[in-house]
Amino acid sequence: MTLTTPGLLFPAISLLLLAYTNRFLVLAQLIRELNAREGESIRPLVRAQINNLRKRIKLIRFMQVWGVVAFLLCTLSMFALFIEIALTGVILFGASLCCLIISLIISLYEIHISCDAIEIELQNIEKKPTS
């Protein structure tokens, strides 16, 4: 394996971390808006949304952690290859790929939960009287 092989992951991991950060920022903004809108009392619908949002924030944190670990291991892999410790470089690169896979699997689960949040909203719309 050459030094450029782990280097190929750098743009992919960077973009993935950027996407995760954007998801986190959108959720944080949504939570702030929800807090401002609800005031002193909380409707049952909002309680369901809060639980969903809390779970999604935790998942995004784990997605980010595994993505950063993947990035770090990829960097260490490149360093090991640079100082000509090939076996260590290959092992670190493999570990980096495994961490990236974990991050992506958590991301899939978070997407599933975000669809549940939309379902909560749709159920609320369906409960409203028709005009």
XYZ file of N, CA and C in Angstrom:
393
model
N 0.849 -1.175 0.000
C 0.000 0.000 0.000
C 0.897 1.241 0.000
N 0.482 2.242 -0.744
C 1.267 3.475 -0.819
C 0.674 4.539 0.090
N 1.407 5.606 0.229
C 0.989 6.723 1.077
C -0.299 7.378 0.572
N -0.535 7.296 -0.729
C -1.723 7.956 -1.299
C -3.020 7.206 -1.037
N -2.942 5.905 -0.745
C -4.167 5.134 -0.519
C -4.979 5.697 0.650
N -4.399 5.857 1.855
C -5.184 6.481 2.922
C -5.528 7.935 2.614
N -4.686 8.590 1.829
C -4.945 9.973 1.456
C -6.234 10.147 0.673
N -6.661 9.086 0.006
C -7.914 9.151 -0.742
C -9.131 9.321 0.168
N -9.013 8.878 1.415
C -10.137 8.995 2.348
C -10.287 10.399 2.926
N -9.239 11.200 2.897
C -9.284 12.513 3.531
C -10.449 13.376 3.060
N -10.651 13.565 1.756
C -11.786 14.401 1.336
C -13.129 13.786 1.719
N -13.245 12.470 1.625
C -14.510 11.815 1.952
C -14.849 11.987 3.428
N -13.883 11.754 4.292
C -14.133 11.883 5.727
C -14.409 13.341 6.080
N -13.682 14.258 5.491
C -13.895 15.686 5.760
C -15.309 16.111 5.377
N -15.754 15.692 4.211
C -17.119 16.042 3.781
C -18.170 15.383 4.660
N -17.902 14.171 5.079
C -18.826 13.464 5.960
C -18.949 14.191 7.298
N -17.826 14.606 7.860
C -17.861 15.342 9.124
C -18.583 16.677 8.961
N -18.414 17.322 7.830
C -19.130 18.568 7.556
C -20.637 18.318 7.497
N -21.041 17.241 6.852
C -22.467 16.897 6.781
C -23.023 16.606 8.171
N -22.254 15.886 8.987
C -22.691 15.590 10.352
C -22.836 16.874 11.167
N -21.896 17.786 10.999
C -21.956 19.052 11.727
C -23.170 19.857 11.297
N -23.472 19.855 10.012
C -24.659 20.568 9.527
C -25.932 19.972 10.107
N -26.002 18.653 10.189
C -27.178 18.009 10.789
C -27.307 18.427 12.254
N -26.190 18.462 12.958
C -26.200 18.863 14.358
C -26.675 20.307 14.512
N -26.161 21.207 13.672
C -26.539 22.614 13.765
C -28.018 22.828 13.462
N -28.546 22.102 12.496
C -29.972 22.207 12.170
C -30.816 21.741 13.349
N -30.423 20.628 13.965
C -31.172 20.138 15.131
C -31.076 21.113 16.300
N -29.902 21.671 16.530
C -29.736 22.631 17.620
C -30.642 23.850 17.400
N -30.702 24.328 16.168
C -31.572 25.461 15.855
C -33.041 25.086 16.048
N -33.411 23.912 15.621
C -34.791 23.441 15.792
C -35.158 23.362 17.265
N -34.251 22.880 18.094
C -34.499 22.776 19.534
C -34.673 24.162 20.140
N -33.838 25.106 19.736
C -33.966 26.473 20.247
C -35.300 27.093 19.851
N -35.707 26.885 18.600
C -36.995 27.412 18.129
C -38.153 26.764 18.868
N -38.055 25.478 19.097
C -39.096 24.748 19.816
C -39.218 25.274 21.238
N -38.107 25.521 21.878
C -38.102 26.050 23.235
C -38.738 27.435 23.285
N -38.403 28.284 22.349
C -38.952 29.642 22.315
C -40.445 29.625 22.002
N -40.856 28.724 21.130
C -42.259 28.671 20.699
C -43.180 28.103 21.764
N -42.704 27.141 22.527
C -43.568 26.450 23.478
C -43.840 27.251 24.745
N -42.918 28.060 25.176
C -43.141 28.871 26.375
C -43.163 28.015 27.634
N -44.175 28.225 28.477
C -44.236 27.570 29.795
C -44.847 26.174 29.761
N -45.763 25.912 28.848
C -46.420 24.598 28.800
C -45.938 23.819 27.575
N -45.934 22.498 27.717
C -45.465 21.641 26.627
C -46.595 20.710 26.209
N -46.903 20.741 24.933
C -47.937 19.854 24.389
C -47.405 18.426 24.283
N -48.286 17.420 24.305
C -47.840 16.017 24.187
C -47.063 15.752 22.896
N -47.459 16.395 21.825
C -46.749 16.244 20.551
C -45.293 16.686 20.704
N -45.097 17.770 21.415
C -43.753 18.309 21.593
C -42.919 17.367 22.455
N -43.543 16.713 23.435
C -42.807 15.732 24.251
C -42.251 14.611 23.371
N -43.057 14.141 22.442
C -42.591 13.098 21.517
C -41.445 13.625 20.654
N -41.556 14.876 20.229
C -40.491 15.473 19.422
C -39.202 15.629 20.239
N -39.340 16.028 21.495
C -38.164 16.217 22.355
C -37.409 14.905 22.514
N -38.124 13.818 22.764
C -37.468 12.513 22.897
C -36.737 12.139 21.608
N -37.383 12.383 20.491
C -36.786 12.083 19.199
C -35.536 12.940 18.971
N -35.630 14.223 19.264
C -34.505 15.136 19.066
C -33.326 14.774 19.972
N -33.629 14.409 21.216
C -32.566 14.023 22.152
C -31.807 12.795 21.631
N -32.560 11.823 21.151
C -31.944 10.602 20.613
C -31.091 10.922 19.385
N -31.595 11.789 18.522
C -30.859 12.139 17.308
C -29.585 12.905 17.618
N -29.634 13.804 18.602
C -28.430 14.560 18.994
C -27.358 13.596 19.496
N -27.748 12.621 20.307
C -26.776 11.641 20.818
C -26.184 10.822 19.677
N -27.019 10.424 18.735
C -26.525 9.653 17.600
C -25.549 10.468 16.753
N -25.862 11.735 16.540
C -24.966 12.575 15.752
C -23.628 12.733 16.469
N -23.665 12.833 17.790
C -22.411 12.905 18.539
C -21.577 11.651 18.289
N -22.214 10.472 18.346
C -21.486 9.226 18.089
C -20.989 9.146 16.645
N -21.803 9.636 15.699
C -21.375 9.667 14.304
C -20.113 10.510 14.167
N -20.115 11.673 14.817
C -18.964 12.564 14.747
C -17.739 11.930 15.408
N -17.932 11.306 16.558
C -16.806 10.684 17.266
C -16.158 9.612 16.397
N -16.972 8.716 15.849
C -16.406 7.643 15.019
C -15.781 8.202 13.747
N -16.362 9.272 13.190
C -15.774 9.904 12.018
C -14.419 10.525 12.334
N -14.311 11.182 13.481
C -13.030 11.783 13.880
C -11.991 10.699 14.160
N -12.411 9.606 14.810
C -11.481 8.497 15.066
C -11.001 7.916 13.733
N -11.907 7.789 12.773
C -11.523 7.290 11.447
C -10.498 8.226 10.807
N -10.727 9.524 10.924
C -9.816 10.517 10.366
C -8.446 10.441 11.038
N -8.452 10.316 12.357
C -7.207 10.218 13.113
C -6.428 8.955 12.734
N -7.119 7.827 12.668
C -6.451 6.576 12.294
C -5.922 6.626 10.862
N -6.650 7.281 9.998
C -6.193 7.436 8.610
C -4.918 8.272 8.571
N -4.885 9.318 9.374
C -3.687 10.154 9.452
C -2.503 9.370 10.014
N -2.759 8.608 11.074
C -1.695 7.779 11.648
C -1.219 6.718 10.657
N -2.143 6.206 9.871
C -1.783 5.238 8.836
C -0.827 5.874 7.827
N -1.146 7.086 7.407
C -0.266 7.778 6.468
C 1.103 8.031 7.094
N 1.118 8.389 8.372
C 2.391 8.632 9.048
C 3.214 7.342 9.121
N 2.554 6.235 9.464
C 3.262 4.947 9.539
C 3.832 4.574 8.168
N 3.057 4.803 7.121
C 3.557 4.522 5.777
C 4.699 5.467 5.411
N 4.615 6.711 5.869
C 5.652 7.695 5.596
C 6.990 7.295 6.233
N 6.914 6.757 7.456
C 8.157 6.341 8.120
C 8.487 4.878 7.825
N 7.801 4.341 6.825
C 8.064 3.011 6.271
C 7.836 1.861 7.253
N 6.734 1.974 7.991
C 6.273 0.852 8.820
C 4.973 0.373 8.164
N 5.124 -0.388 7.092
C 4.006 -0.735 6.214
C 2.914 -1.527 6.926
N 3.267 -2.537 7.696
C 2.247 -3.369 8.349
C 1.391 -2.535 9.293
N 2.024 -1.678 10.078
C 1.275 -0.795 10.981
C 0.371 0.134 10.178
N 0.870 0.653 9.085
C 0.070 1.528 8.231
C -1.160 0.829 7.680
N -0.987 -0.414 7.259
C -2.120 -1.183 6.719
C -3.142 -1.461 7.817
N -2.666 -1.833 8.989
C -3.573 -2.122 10.113
C -4.342 -0.872 10.523
N -3.637 0.255 10.630
C -4.304 1.508 10.987
C -5.309 1.928 9.924
N -4.977 1.707 8.662
C -5.917 2.037 7.589
C -7.163 1.159 7.668
N -6.969 -0.122 7.943
C -8.116 -1.021 8.108
C -8.985 -0.607 9.284
N -8.344 -0.221 10.390
C -9.104 0.249 11.551
C -9.865 1.533 11.217
N -9.235 2.393 10.428
C -9.896 3.621 9.999
C -11.155 3.312 9.182
N -11.032 2.357 8.284
C -12.204 1.965 7.483
C -13.310 1.398 8.363
N -12.934 0.611 9.362
C -13.935 0.042 10.279
C -14.659 1.149 11.048
N -13.919 2.138 11.520
C -14.537 3.264 12.230
C -15.460 4.053 11.311
N -15.048 4.215 10.078
C -15.883 4.916 9.108
C -17.180 4.145 8.852
N -17.083 2.845 8.776
C -18.281 2.006 8.591
C -19.227 2.163 9.779
N -18.680 2.148 10.990
C -19.516 2.327 12.191
C -20.219 3.677 12.136
N -19.486 4.717 11.771
C -20.065 6.050 11.668
C -21.212 6.084 10.659
N -21.024 5.423 9.523
C -22.063 5.414 8.489
C -23.290 4.603 8.912
N -23.077 3.525 9.642
C -24.210 2.725 10.132
C -25.032 3.536 11.135
N -24.344 4.249 12.025
C -25.059 5.111 12.972
C -25.814 6.193 12.214
N -25.218 6.713 11.156
C -25.876 7.720 10.336
C -27.162 7.183 9.709
N -27.110 5.954 9.238
C -28.328 5.341 8.688
C -29.433 5.253 9.739
N -29.060 4.874 10.946
C -30.036 4.777 12.034
C -30.606 6.156 12.367
N -29.754 7.183 12.372
C -30.217 8.532 12.660
C -31.189 9.008 11.579
N -30.920 8.656 10.339
C -31.844 9.003 9.248
C -33.198 8.326 9.468
N -33.171 7.084 9.905
C -34.413 6.352 10.205
C -35.205 7.081 11.294
N -34.514 7.531 12.328
C -35.186 8.231 13.421
C -35.719 9.588 12.957
N -34.998 10.253 12.073
C -35.488 11.536 11.572
C -36.778 11.346 10.782
N -36.916 10.201 10.137
C -38.184 9.894 9.449
C -39.302 9.688 10.461
N -38.967 9.135 11.622
C -39.965 9.006 12.690
C -40.455 10.372 13.151
N -39.547 11.352 13.196
C -39.923 12.710 13.588
C -40.918 13.303 12.594
N -40.693 13.047 11.333
C -41.625 13.534 10.311
C -42.967 12.831 10.449
N -42.938 11.556 10.790
C -44.183 10.803 10.996
C -44.993 11.392 12.155
N -44.316 11.830 13.217
C -45.004 12.472 14.346
C -45.721 13.724 13.864
N -45.064 14.508 13.046
C -45.677 15.724 12.499
C -46.872 15.387 11.607
N -46.719 14.356 10.783
C -47.829 13.969 9.903
C -49.038 13.491 10.704
N -48.811 12.757 11.765
C -49.913 12.318 12.626
C -50.618 13.511 13.260
N -49.850 14.516 13.639
C -50.443 15.712 14.213
C -51.303 16.452 13.185
N -50.834 16.505 11.957
C -51.599 17.171 10.886
C -52.893 16.421 10.637
N -52.831 15.093 10.631
C -54.026 14.282 10.373
C -55.085 14.446 11.453
N -54.692 14.783 12.675
C -55.639 14.959 13.778
C -56.422 16.255 13.665
N -55.937 17.198 12.884
C -56.590 18.488 12.771
C -57.880 18.342 11.956
N -58.900 19.107 12.328
C -60.166 19.014 11.576
C -60.018 19.565 10.161
N -60.772 18.967 9.259
C -60.743 19.430 7.874
C -61.707 20.600 7.729
N -61.381 21.488 6.826
C -62.255 22.665 6.665
C -63.071 22.571 5.418
